[in-house]
PDB file of C-alpha atoms in Angstrom:
ATOM      1  CA  MET N  10     176.953  63.137  61.359  1.00 65.00           C
ATOM      2  CA  ILE N  11     180.033  63.341  63.249  1.00 71.00           C
ATOM      3  CA  LYS N  12     183.384  62.364  61.531  1.00 73.00           C
ATOM      4  CA  GLU N  13     186.332  61.015  63.537  1.00 71.00           C
ATOM      5  CA  TYR N  14     189.919  61.257  62.399  1.00 68.00           C
ATOM      6  CA  ARG N  15     193.127  59.897  64.387  1.00 74.00           C
ATOM      7  CA  ILE N  16     196.275  61.386  62.826  1.00 75.00           C
ATOM      8  CA  PHE N  17     199.611  60.035  64.287  1.00 74.00           C
ATOM      9  CA  GLU N  18     202.545  62.412  64.976  1.00 72.00           C
ATOM     10  CA  ASP N  19     205.557  61.984  62.741  1.00 73.00           C
ATOM     11  CA  ASP N  20     207.697  60.140  65.245  1.00 72.00           C
ATOM     12  CA  GLY N  21     204.744  57.648  65.599  1.00 68.00           C
ATOM     13  CA  LYS N  22     204.613  57.922  69.460  1.00 66.00           C
ATOM     14  CA  GLY N  23     201.367  60.194  69.696  1.00 68.00           C
ATOM     15  CA  SER N  24     198.409  61.114  67.805  1.00 70.00           C
ATOM     16  CA  TYR N  25     195.497  63.535  67.691  1.00 67.00           C
ATOM     17  CA  LYS N  26     191.867  62.594  67.763  1.00 67.00           C
ATOM     18  CA  ILE N  27     189.885  64.936  65.588  1.00 73.00           C
ATOM     19  CA  PHE N  28     186.156  65.352  65.722  1.00 72.00           C
ATOM     20  CA  GLU N  29     184.617  67.192  62.791  1.00 78.00           C
ATOM     21  CA  THR N  30     180.992  68.085  62.150  1.00 83.00           C
ATOM     22  CA  PRO N  31     180.069  68.389  58.475  1.00 89.00           C
ATOM     23  CA  ASP N  32     177.317  70.687  57.259  1.00 93.00           C
ATOM     24  CA  PHE N  33     174.080  69.496  58.123  1.00 95.00           C
ATOM     25  CA  GLU N  34     170.507  70.442  57.502  1.00 96.00           C
ATOM     26  CA  PHE N  35     166.799  70.437  58.940  1.00 97.00           C
ATOM     27  CA  SER N  36     167.967  67.992  62.024  1.00 97.00           C
ATOM     28  CA  ASN N  37     166.742  67.132  65.321  1.00 98.00           C
ATOM     29  CA  PRO N  38     168.998  69.099  67.705  1.00 98.00           C
ATOM     30  CA  VAL N  39     168.534  66.757  70.426  1.00 98.00           C
ATOM     31  CA  GLU N  40     169.813  63.927  68.613  1.00 97.00           C
ATOM     32  CA  TYR N  41     172.625  66.056  67.115  1.00 96.00           C
ATOM     33  CA  TYR N  42     173.746  67.138  70.656  1.00 96.00           C
ATOM     34  CA  LYS N  43     173.513  63.516  72.071  1.00 97.00           C
ATOM     35  CA  GLU N  44     175.643  62.100  69.182  1.00 94.00           C
ATOM     36  CA  VAL N  45     178.417  64.622  69.894  1.00 93.00           C
ATOM     37  CA  PHE N  46     178.129  64.317  73.725  1.00 95.00           C
ATOM     38  CA  MET N  47     178.375  60.495  73.689  1.00 95.00           C
ATOM     39  CA  ARG N  48     181.168  60.080  71.029  1.00 92.00           C
ATOM     40  CA  THR N  49     183.443  62.296  72.691  1.00 90.00           C
ATOM     41  CA  GLN N  50     182.826  60.803  76.052  1.00 93.00           C
ATOM     42  CA  ILE N  51     183.281  57.469  74.701  1.00 93.00           C
ATOM     43  CA  PHE N  52     186.518  58.462  73.089  1.00 88.00           C
ATOM     44  CA  LEU N  53     187.887  60.069  76.236  1.00 88.00           C
ATOM     45  CA  GLU N  54     187.096  57.358  78.515  1.00 90.00           C
ATOM     46  CA  ARG N  55     188.485  54.401  76.137  1.00 87.00           C
ATOM     47  CA  GLU N  56     191.545  56.501  75.687  1.00 83.00           C
ATOM     48  CA  LEU N  57     192.099  56.986  79.433  1.00 85.00           C
ATOM     49  CA  LEU N  58     191.396  53.249  80.280  1.00 85.00           C
ATOM     50  CA  LEU N  59     193.440  51.691  77.595  1.00 80.00           C
ATOM     51  CA  SER N  60     196.558  53.985  78.592  1.00 76.00           C
ATOM     52  CA  LYS N  61     196.472  52.146  82.125  1.00 79.00           C
ATOM     53  CA  ILE N  62     194.640  48.656  81.434  1.00 79.00           C
ATOM     54  CA  PRO N  63     194.906  46.015  78.846  1.00 78.00           C
ATOM     55  CA  ARG N  64     191.601  45.842  76.696  1.00 72.00           C
ATOM     56  CA  GLU N  65     191.750  41.960  77.194  1.00 76.00           C
ATOM     57  CA  ILE N  66     190.551  42.856  80.958  1.00 78.00           C
ATOM     58  CA  PHE N  67     187.351  44.333  79.435  1.00 74.00           C
ATOM     59  CA  PRO N  68     185.932  42.276  76.638  1.00 80.00           C
ATOM     60  CA  ASP N  69     182.880  44.232  76.536  1.00 86.00           C
ATOM     61  CA  LEU N  70     184.464  47.593  76.659  1.00 88.00           C
ATOM     62  CA  ASP N  71     182.328  49.109  73.888  1.00 89.00           C
ATOM     63  CA  GLY N  72     179.220  48.014  75.521  1.00 93.00           C
ATOM     64  CA  ILE N  73     180.352  49.400  78.962  1.00 92.00           C
ATOM     65  CA  LEU N  74     181.464  53.025  77.517  1.00 94.00           C
ATOM     66  CA  TYR N  75     178.187  53.199  75.772  1.00 95.00           C
ATOM     67  CA  ARG N  76     176.069  52.606  78.671  1.00 96.00           C
ATOM     68  CA  ARG N  77     178.193  54.967  80.673  1.00 96.00           C
ATOM     69  CA  ALA N  78     177.768  57.694  78.063  1.00 97.00           C
ATOM     70  CA  LEU N  79     174.226  57.136  77.641  1.00 98.00           C
ATOM     71  CA  LYS N  80     173.455  57.556  81.449  1.00 97.00           C
ATOM     72  CA  SER N  81     175.751  60.685  81.377  1.00 97.00           C
ATOM     73  CA  TRP N  82     173.817  62.172  78.433  1.00 98.00           C
ATOM     74  CA  ASP N  83     170.476  61.385  80.183  1.00 98.00           C
ATOM     75  CA  GLU N  84     171.791  63.471  83.112  1.00 98.00           C
ATOM     76  CA  LYS N  85     173.165  66.124  80.479  1.00 98.00           C
ATOM     77  CA  TYR N  86     169.848  66.395  78.640  1.00 98.00           C
ATOM     78  CA  GLU N  87     167.983  66.973  82.058  1.00 98.00           C
ATOM     79  CA  ALA N  88     170.400  69.992  82.750  1.00 98.00           C
ATOM     80  CA  ILE N  89     169.705  71.335  79.276  1.00 98.00           C
ATOM     81  CA  ILE N  90     166.070  71.229  79.649  1.00 97.00           C
ATOM     82  CA  LYS N  91     166.192  72.892  82.871  1.00 97.00           C
ATOM     83  CA  THR N  92     168.486  75.704  81.747  1.00 97.00           C
ATOM     84  CA  GLU N  93     166.702  78.899  81.770  1.00 97.00           C
ATOM     85  CA  VAL N  94     166.699  80.688  78.535  1.00 97.00           C
ATOM     86  CA  PRO N  95     166.308  84.352  78.273  1.00 96.00           C
ATOM     87  CA  ASP N  96     162.590  85.312  77.549  1.00 97.00           C
ATOM     88  CA  ASN N  97     163.437  87.642  74.650  1.00 97.00           C
ATOM     89  CA  PHE N  98     164.920  84.760  72.742  1.00 98.00           C
ATOM     90  CA  ILE N  99     161.675  82.724  73.172  1.00 97.00           C
ATOM     91  CA  SER N 100     159.805  85.716  71.997  1.00 97.00           C
ATOM     92  CA  LEU N 101     161.893  85.743  69.007  1.00 97.00           C
ATOM     93  CA  LEU N 102     160.436  82.355  67.884  1.00 96.00           C
ATOM     94  CA  LYS N 103     156.742  83.910  67.820  1.00 95.00           C
ATOM     95  CA  SER N 104     157.726  87.411  66.562  1.00 96.00           C
ATOM     96  CA  GLU N 105     155.981  88.639  63.376  1.00 94.00           C
ATOM     97  CA  SER N 106     158.563  91.507  62.310  1.00 97.00           C
ATOM     98  CA  LYS N 107     162.085  92.548  61.849  1.00 97.00           C
ATOM     99  CA  GLY N 108     161.576  95.576  63.807  1.00 97.00           C
ATOM    100  CA  GLU N 109     160.205  93.562  66.772  1.00 98.00           C
ATOM    101  CA  GLN N 110     163.185  91.279  66.430  1.00 98.00           C
ATOM    102  CA  VAL N 111     165.772  94.088  66.540  1.00 97.00           C
ATOM    103  CA  LYS N 112     163.961  95.510  69.664  1.00 97.00           C
ATOM    104  CA  LEU N 113     164.131  92.033  71.479  1.00 97.00           C
ATOM    105  CA  LEU N 114     167.798  91.721  70.987  1.00 97.00           C
ATOM    106  CA  LYS N 115     168.504  95.200  71.892  1.00 96.00           C
ATOM    107  CA  ASN N 116     171.584  94.592  74.594  1.00 94.00           C
ATOM    108  CA  ALA N 117     170.819  90.960  74.376  1.00 96.00           C
ATOM    109  CA  SER N 118     173.330  88.460  75.653  1.00 96.00           C
ATOM    110  CA  ILE N 119     173.618  84.673  76.112  1.00 96.00           C
ATOM    111  CA  ILE N 120     175.987  82.113  77.419  1.00 95.00           C
ATOM    112  CA  PRO N 121     176.861  78.773  75.440  1.00 95.00           C
ATOM    113  CA  GLU N 122     174.637  76.807  77.750  1.00 96.00           C
ATOM    114  CA  GLN N 123     171.575  78.936  77.224  1.00 97.00           C
ATOM    115  CA  LEU N 124     172.454  78.823  73.571  1.00 97.00           C
ATOM    116  CA  ILE N 125     172.051  74.943  73.344  1.00 97.00           C
ATOM    117  CA  ALA N 126     169.019  75.106  75.758  1.00 98.00           C
ATOM    118  CA  PHE N 127     167.378  77.789  73.199  1.00 98.00           C
ATOM    119  CA  ILE N 128     168.011  75.459  70.197  1.00 98.00           C
ATOM    120  CA  VAL N 129     166.647  72.494  72.127  1.00 98.00           C
ATOM    121  CA  ARG N 130     163.596  74.260  73.333  1.00 98.00           C
ATOM    122  CA  ALA N 131     163.067  75.784  69.667  1.00 98.00           C
ATOM    123  CA  TRP N 132     162.608  71.943  68.628  1.00 98.00           C
ATOM    124  CA  ASN N 133     160.777  70.496  71.554  1.00 98.00           C
ATOM    125  CA  GLU N 134     158.326  73.451  71.940  1.00 97.00           C
ATOM    126  CA  PHE N 135     157.924  75.144  68.469  1.00 98.00           C
ATOM    127  CA  GLY N 136     159.068  72.596  66.045  1.00 98.00           C
ATOM    128  CA  PHE N 137     162.177  74.383  64.542  1.00 98.00           C
ATOM    129  CA  SER N 138     164.690  72.066  63.158  1.00 98.00           C
ATOM    130  CA  PHE N 139     168.370  72.613  63.294  1.00 98.00           C
ATOM    131  CA  SER N 140     170.979  73.276  60.701  1.00 98.00           C
ATOM    132  CA  GLN N 141     174.700  74.268  60.930  1.00 97.00           C
ATOM    133  CA  TYR N 142     177.116  75.359  58.149  1.00 97.00           C
ATOM    134  CA  THR N 143     180.787  76.223  58.546  1.00 95.00           C
ATOM    135  CA  ALA N 144     182.869  78.062  56.029  1.00 94.00           C
ATOM    136  CA  HIS N 145     186.712  77.970  56.059  1.00 89.00           C
ATOM    137  CA  HIS N 146     188.785  80.569  54.074  1.00 87.00           C
ATOM    138  CA  HIS N 147     192.463  80.943  54.092  1.00 82.00           C
ATOM    139  CA  ARG N 148     194.080  84.370  53.611  1.00 78.00           C
ATOM    140  CA  LYS N 149     194.888  85.302  49.952  1.00 79.00           C
ATOM    141  CA  GLY N 150     198.328  83.940  48.884  1.00 74.00           C
ATOM    142  CA  ILE N 151     198.428  80.606  51.067  1.00 79.00           C
ATOM    143  CA  ASP N 152     199.692  77.571  49.329  1.00 75.00           C
ATOM    144  CA  GLU N 153     197.595  74.850  50.689  1.00 75.00           C
ATOM    145  CA  THR N 154     200.046  72.095  49.468  1.00 77.00           C
ATOM    146  CA  ALA N 155     202.439  73.597  51.646  1.00 79.00           C
ATOM    147  CA  LEU N 156     200.510  73.150  54.809  1.00 84.00           C
ATOM    148  CA  PRO N 157     200.846  70.256  57.170  1.00 82.00           C
ATOM    149  CA  LYS N 158     198.025  67.728  58.187  1.00 78.00           C
ATOM    150  CA  VAL N 159     197.557  69.209  61.786  1.00 80.00           C
ATOM    151  CA  ILE N 160     198.446  72.771  63.148  1.00 82.00           C
ATOM    152  CA  ASN N 161     198.158  72.945  66.930  1.00 77.00           C
ATOM    153  CA  VAL N 162     198.766  76.519  68.470  1.00 82.00           C
ATOM    154  CA  LYS N 163     199.385  76.565  72.354  1.00 77.00           C
ATOM    155  CA  GLY N 164     199.965  80.401  72.991  1.00 75.00           C
ATOM    156  CA  GLU N 165     203.369  81.100  71.201  1.00 79.00           C
ATOM    157  CA  LYS N 166     204.048  77.529  70.794  1.00 85.00           C
ATOM    158  CA  VAL N 167     202.919  75.934  67.185  1.00 83.00           C
ATOM    159  CA  GLU N 168     203.021  72.162  66.889  1.00 77.00           C
ATOM    160  CA  SER N 169     202.487  70.402  63.325  1.00 81.00           C
ATOM    161  CA  ILE N 170     202.055  67.090  62.043  1.00 82.00           C
ATOM    162  CA  GLY N 171     203.163  66.366  58.311  1.00 81.00           C
ATOM    163  CA  GLU N 172     205.710  67.902  55.971  1.00 81.00           C
ATOM    164  CA  THR N 173     205.468  71.610  55.608  1.00 86.00           C
ATOM    165  CA  THR N 174     207.902  74.133  54.211  1.00 77.00           C
ATOM    166  CA  LEU N 175     206.494  76.929  56.588  1.00 82.00           C
ATOM    167  CA  SER N 176     207.981  78.068  59.693  1.00 78.00           C
ATOM    168  CA  GLY N 177     206.449  77.992  63.000  1.00 77.00           C
ATOM    169  CA  GLY N 178     205.556  81.658  62.981  1.00 81.00           C
ATOM    170  CA  GLN N 179     204.020  81.380  59.390  1.00 79.00           C
ATOM    171  CA  LEU N 180     202.058  78.337  60.638  1.00 83.00           C
ATOM    172  CA  LYS N 181     200.646  80.532  63.464  1.00 81.00           C
ATOM    173  CA  GLN N 182     199.596  83.141  61.049  1.00 78.00           C
ATOM    174  CA  VAL N 183     197.759  80.641  58.852  1.00 79.00           C
ATOM    175  CA  VAL N 184     195.566  79.679  61.776  1.00 81.00           C
ATOM    176  CA  GLU N 185     195.191  83.146  63.134  1.00 73.00           C
ATOM    177  CA  GLN N 186     194.344  84.609  59.902  1.00 75.00           C
ATOM    178  CA  ARG N 187     192.182  81.748  58.841  1.00 82.00           C
ATOM    179  CA  LYS N 188     188.671  83.105  58.066  1.00 87.00           C
ATOM    180  CA  VAL N 189     186.005  80.944  59.696  1.00 92.00           C
ATOM    181  CA  ILE N 190     182.194  81.456  59.856  1.00 94.00           C
ATOM    182  CA  VAL N 191     179.793  79.154  61.913  1.00 96.00           C
ATOM    183  CA  SER N 192     176.303  79.735  61.022  1.00 97.00           C
ATOM    184  CA  LYS N 193     173.268  78.234  63.143  1.00 98.00           C
ATOM    185  CA  PHE N 194     169.721  77.944  61.622  1.00 98.00           C
ATOM    186  CA  LEU N 195     166.381  77.082  63.054  1.00 98.00           C
ATOM    187  CA  ASP N 196     163.431  76.370  60.607  1.00 98.00           C
ATOM    188  CA  ASN N 197     159.975  75.746  60.890  1.00 98.00           C
ATOM    189  CA  GLY N 198     158.282  76.015  57.337  1.00 96.00           C
ATOM    190  CA  SER N 199     159.049  79.382  55.794  1.00 96.00           C
ATOM    191  CA  ASN N 200     160.015  80.934  59.300  1.00 97.00           C
ATOM    192  CA  TRP N 201     163.730  80.746  60.011  1.00 98.00           C
ATOM    193  CA  HIS N 202     166.219  82.219  62.460  1.00 98.00           C
ATOM    194  CA  CYS N 203     170.028  82.571  61.956  1.00 98.00           C
ATOM    195  CA  LEU N 204     172.791  83.390  64.314  1.00 98.00           C
ATOM    196  CA  PHE N 205     176.231  83.366  63.102  1.00 97.00           C
ATOM    197  CA  LEU N 206     179.779  83.907  64.424  1.00 95.00           C
ATOM    198  CA  THR N 207     183.283  84.185  63.385  1.00 92.00           C
ATOM    199  CA  PHE N 208     186.335  82.791  64.876  1.00 87.00           C
ATOM    200  CA  ARG N 209     188.014  86.364  64.741  1.00 85.00           C
ATOM    201  CA  SER N 210     184.980  87.259  67.114  1.00 88.00           C
ATOM    202  CA  LEU N 211     185.819  84.415  69.581  1.00 87.00           C
ATOM    203  CA  ARG N 212     189.261  85.516  69.724  1.00 83.00           C
ATOM    204  CA  SER N 213     188.176  89.071  70.528  1.00 83.00           C
ATOM    205  CA  GLU N 214     189.611  90.303  67.394  1.00 84.00           C
ATOM    206  CA  GLU N 215     186.650  92.344  65.989  1.00 86.00           C
ATOM    207  CA  ASN N 216     186.045  95.962  66.715  1.00 82.00           C
ATOM    208  CA  TRP N 217     182.651  95.692  68.219  1.00 86.00           C
ATOM    209  CA  ASN N 218     182.050  96.440  71.860  1.00 85.00           C
ATOM    210  CA  ASP N 219     185.625  96.299  72.720  1.00 84.00           C
ATOM    211  CA  GLY N 220     186.330  92.915  71.286  1.00 86.00           C
ATOM    212  CA  GLN N 221     183.231  91.178  72.909  1.00 91.00           C
ATOM    213  CA  PRO N 222     182.564  87.955  71.289  1.00 92.00           C
ATOM    214  CA  HIS N 223     179.392  88.040  69.558  1.00 95.00           C
ATOM    215  CA  PHE N 224     176.896  86.538  67.307  1.00 96.00           C
ATOM    216  CA  HIS N 225     175.059  88.313  64.594  1.00 97.00           C
ATOM    217  CA  TYR N 226     171.263  87.650  63.848  1.00 98.00           C
ATOM    218  CA  LEU N 227     168.806  87.865  61.095  1.00 97.00           C
ATOM    219  CA  SER N 228     165.639  85.959  60.021  1.00 98.00           C
ATOM    220  CA  ASP N 229     163.022  85.520  57.309  1.00 98.00           C
ATOM    221  CA  LYS N 230     161.648  88.548  58.368  1.00 97.00           C
ATOM    222  CA  PHE N 231     164.703  90.639  57.345  1.00 97.00           C
ATOM    223  CA  GLY N 232     163.570  90.194  53.569  1.00 95.00           C
ATOM    224  CA  ILE N 233     166.688  88.057  52.364  1.00 96.00           C
ATOM    225  CA  ASP N 234     166.022  84.765  50.824  1.00 97.00           C
ATOM    226  CA  ARG N 235     167.546  81.860  53.118  1.00 98.00           C
ATOM    227  CA  ASP N 236     169.595  80.224  50.337  1.00 97.00           C
ATOM    228  CA  LYS N 237     171.009  83.729  49.620  1.00 97.00           C
ATOM    229  CA  VAL N 238     171.968  84.056  53.350  1.00 98.00           C
ATOM    230  CA  VAL N 239     173.732  80.598  53.175  1.00 98.00           C
ATOM    231  CA  GLY N 240     175.650  81.499  50.232  1.00 97.00           C
ATOM    232  CA  GLU N 241     176.701  84.790  51.719  1.00 97.00           C
ATOM    233  CA  LEU N 242     178.018  82.965  54.981  1.00 97.00           C
ATOM    234  CA  LYS N 243     179.795  80.589  52.955  1.00 95.00           C
ATOM    235  CA  SER N 244     181.679  83.232  50.978  1.00 93.00           C
ATOM    236  CA  LYS N 245     184.875  84.719  52.042  1.00 85.00           C
ATOM    237  CA  GLU N 246     183.224  88.204  52.405  1.00 88.00           C
ATOM    238  CA  TYR N 247     179.567  87.988  53.452  1.00 91.00           C
ATOM    239  CA  ARG N 248     177.431  91.163  52.631  1.00 93.00           C
ATOM    240  CA  LEU N 249     174.309  91.048  54.680  1.00 95.00           C
ATOM    241  CA  GLY N 250     173.843  94.708  55.874  1.00 92.00           C
ATOM    242  CA  ASN N 251     173.833  96.003  59.403  1.00 93.00           C
ATOM    243  CA  LEU N 252     172.553  93.170  61.764  1.00 96.00           C
ATOM    244  CA  PRO N 253     171.898  92.869  65.445  1.00 96.00           C
ATOM    245  CA  HIS N 254     174.602  91.813  67.737  1.00 96.00           C
ATOM    246  CA  ILE N 255     174.227  89.245  70.552  1.00 97.00           C
ATOM    247  CA  LYS N 256     176.757  89.036  73.288  1.00 95.00           C
ATOM    248  CA  LEU N 257     178.486  85.766  73.811  1.00 95.00           C
ATOM    249  CA  LEU N 258     179.237  85.767  77.693  1.00 92.00           C
ATOM    250  CA  ASP N 259     181.280  83.176  79.525  1.00 82.00           C
ATOM    251  CA  TYR N 260     182.904  81.824  76.230  1.00 67.00           C
ATOM    252  CA  ARG N 261     186.086  79.658  77.264  1.00 58.00           C
ATOM    253  CA  GLN N 262     188.499  79.688  74.212  1.00 46.00           C
ATOM    254  CA  GLU N 263     189.932  75.925  73.745  1.00 40.00           C
ATOM    255  CA  LYS N 264     193.286  75.401  72.051  1.00 35.00           C
ATOM    256  CA  ILE N 265     193.002  75.785  68.330  1.00 33.00           C
ATOM    257  CA  THR N 266     193.811  72.375  66.346  1.00 38.00           C
ATOM    258  CA  LYS N 267     193.261  72.544  62.680  1.00 38.00           C
ATOM    259  CA  LYS N 268     193.032  69.452  60.413  1.00 39.00           C
ATOM    260  CA  LEU N 269     194.049  70.677  57.034  1.00 38.00           C
TER     261      LEU N 269
END
């Protein structure tokens, strides 16, 4: 499910390891989060060890790293299922009307750890599968053939790998003006729930609630066909009407590294 890329810097002295999650549908979220967690930990530990110790010293290095990651995942999963999920989110899964759902989400908020716990509980206790779609759109007028392989923005500093005709300032604009929408769906038969956000929201660049990062929410009870919703969220300008907002609290923005 997860794709991995290693892209070497132009001088050959360093590289970026990029993990990418293609769209997936109707999956077991426990297996998804397990794969993401374990592959990330295995990579990080391998890189750290091999930067200090020759691989020949650990002939079973892959096996050792796998077992360590599996043990860490078991501990992580135990923490996930023990994470308290706000009652209104659990009530959403049992609600029967749009009006009730809108009421449940009035002034609602969630933190990233609770969101993962919510998705896992929806699977474990209510049988909702997990789907995720990501849409990327550059601003109008961008010549994608002029873009490098990687753009890395650290504050005002811009790093890139690969040939490009664009300046550092222009590359920074490419990243900042790129429109990205990530949508998460929970499905159980004809019942579905969708939470989606934009990268602009995560960067506190949207006007709602003084730039508060947030999700939007809708479900089958809103009277819009699921396929139409997915199509809208993959388009550059989605049109889904006025939707409930969910505050995303305690979000820590990581550096933006974009594989192009």
